[in-house]
Coordinates of C-alpha atoms in Angstrom, one line a residue:
M103 CA -0.8 -49.8 4.7
L104 CA 3.1 -50.1 4.4
F105 CA 5.2 -51.9 2.0
A106 CA 8.6 -52.5 1.9
L107 CA 9.8 -52.9 -2.0
I108 CA 13.1 -55.1 -1.8
C109 CA 15.0 -54.9 -4.8
T110 CA 18.3 -56.7 -6.1
D111 CA 20.4 -55.2 -8.7
K112 CA 21.4 -57.3 -11.9
P113 CA 25.1 -58.0 -11.7
D114 CA 27.8 -55.6 -13.6
H115 CA 25.0 -52.9 -13.9
L116 CA 26.2 -50.3 -12.1
Q117 CA 26.2 -47.9 -14.8
V118 CA 22.7 -48.5 -15.5
R119 CA 22.3 -47.3 -12.0
L120 CA 24.2 -44.3 -12.2
D121 CA 23.0 -43.7 -15.6
T122 CA 19.5 -43.8 -14.2
R123 CA 20.0 -42.1 -10.6
P124 CA 18.6 -38.9 -11.4
G125 CA 15.1 -40.2 -12.6
H126 CA 15.1 -42.6 -9.7
V127 CA 16.0 -39.4 -7.3
A128 CA 13.0 -37.4 -8.9
Y129 CA 10.6 -40.1 -8.7
L130 CA 11.4 -40.6 -5.0
E131 CA 11.2 -37.1 -4.5
G132 CA 7.8 -36.9 -5.9
L133 CA 6.4 -39.9 -4.0
N134 CA 7.6 -38.1 -1.0
A135 CA 5.9 -34.8 -1.8
K136 CA 2.4 -37.0 -2.0
G137 CA 3.2 -38.5 1.6
T138 CA 3.6 -42.3 -0.3
L139 CA 7.6 -42.4 0.4
K140 CA 8.3 -43.3 4.2
F141 CA 12.1 -44.1 3.6
A142 CA 14.6 -45.1 1.2
G143 CA 18.2 -46.0 0.3
P144 CA 20.7 -48.6 -1.3
F145 CA 22.1 -51.7 -0.4
L146 CA 25.8 -51.5 -0.2
D147 CA 28.5 -54.3 -0.9
E148 CA 31.9 -54.6 1.2
A149 CA 33.1 -52.3 -1.1
G150 CA 30.3 -49.5 -0.4
K151 CA 29.0 -49.9 -3.9
P152 CA 25.2 -50.3 -4.3
T153 CA 23.8 -53.7 -4.9
G154 CA 19.9 -52.9 -4.4
S155 CA 17.4 -50.9 -2.7
L156 CA 15.2 -50.4 -0.3
V157 CA 12.1 -48.2 -0.6
V158 CA 9.3 -48.6 2.2
V159 CA 5.7 -46.9 0.9
E160 CA 2.0 -46.2 2.2
A161 CA -0.2 -48.0 -0.5
A162 CA -3.7 -49.3 -0.2
D163 CA -2.5 -52.5 -1.0
S164 CA 0.2 -54.9 -2.6
A165 CA -1.1 -54.3 -6.1
A166 CA -0.7 -50.3 -5.7
A167 CA 2.7 -51.1 -4.1
E168 CA 3.9 -53.2 -7.2
L169 CA 2.5 -50.1 -9.6
I170 CA 4.5 -47.9 -7.0
A171 CA 7.9 -50.1 -7.9
E172 CA 7.2 -50.6 -11.7
A173 CA 7.1 -47.2 -12.3
D174 CA 10.5 -46.3 -10.4
P175 CA 13.2 -45.4 -13.1
Y176 CA 15.3 -48.2 -12.3
A177 CA 12.9 -50.9 -12.7
R178 CA 11.8 -49.4 -16.2
A179 CA 15.8 -49.4 -17.0
G180 CA 16.0 -53.0 -16.3
L181 CA 18.3 -52.4 -13.5
F182 CA 16.7 -55.0 -10.9
A183 CA 17.2 -59.1 -10.9
S184 CA 14.5 -59.2 -8.3
V185 CA 11.9 -57.0 -6.5
E186 CA 9.9 -58.4 -3.9
I187 CA 7.1 -56.5 -2.3
K188 CA 6.3 -57.1 1.4
A189 CA 3.4 -56.0 3.6
W190 CA 5.7 -53.9 6.6
N191 CA 4.7 -53.2 10.3
W192 CA 6.7 -49.9 11.7
V193 CA 6.8 -50.6 15.5
F194 CA 9.9 -49.4 16.9
N195 CA 11.1 -45.6 16.5
A196 CA 8.4 -45.0 14.0
P197 CA 7.5 -40.9 13.6
Q198 CA 4.3 -39.6 14.2
G199 CA 1.3 -40.8 11.6
A200 CA 3.7 -43.3 10.1

């Protein structure tokens, strides 16, 4: 089952994001190697600065998706004001086997 992790950064936490980015990228690369990560990227403001993240993962259930979200170095560093986890169905332009 697919889950969208919709993460909103705390205001004025850009430096936390920048400092934690290498660990976050390594974490996502590990999820990708396992086939868990489907896609991910930052939300941007009008100036092109990141304000949050969208991460779509495959997990057995919402509890497993929550564990994935909690283990993200961004979450551990306290970057996010909120994380919403929603079951998601990839209907259009899904790659084979998604």
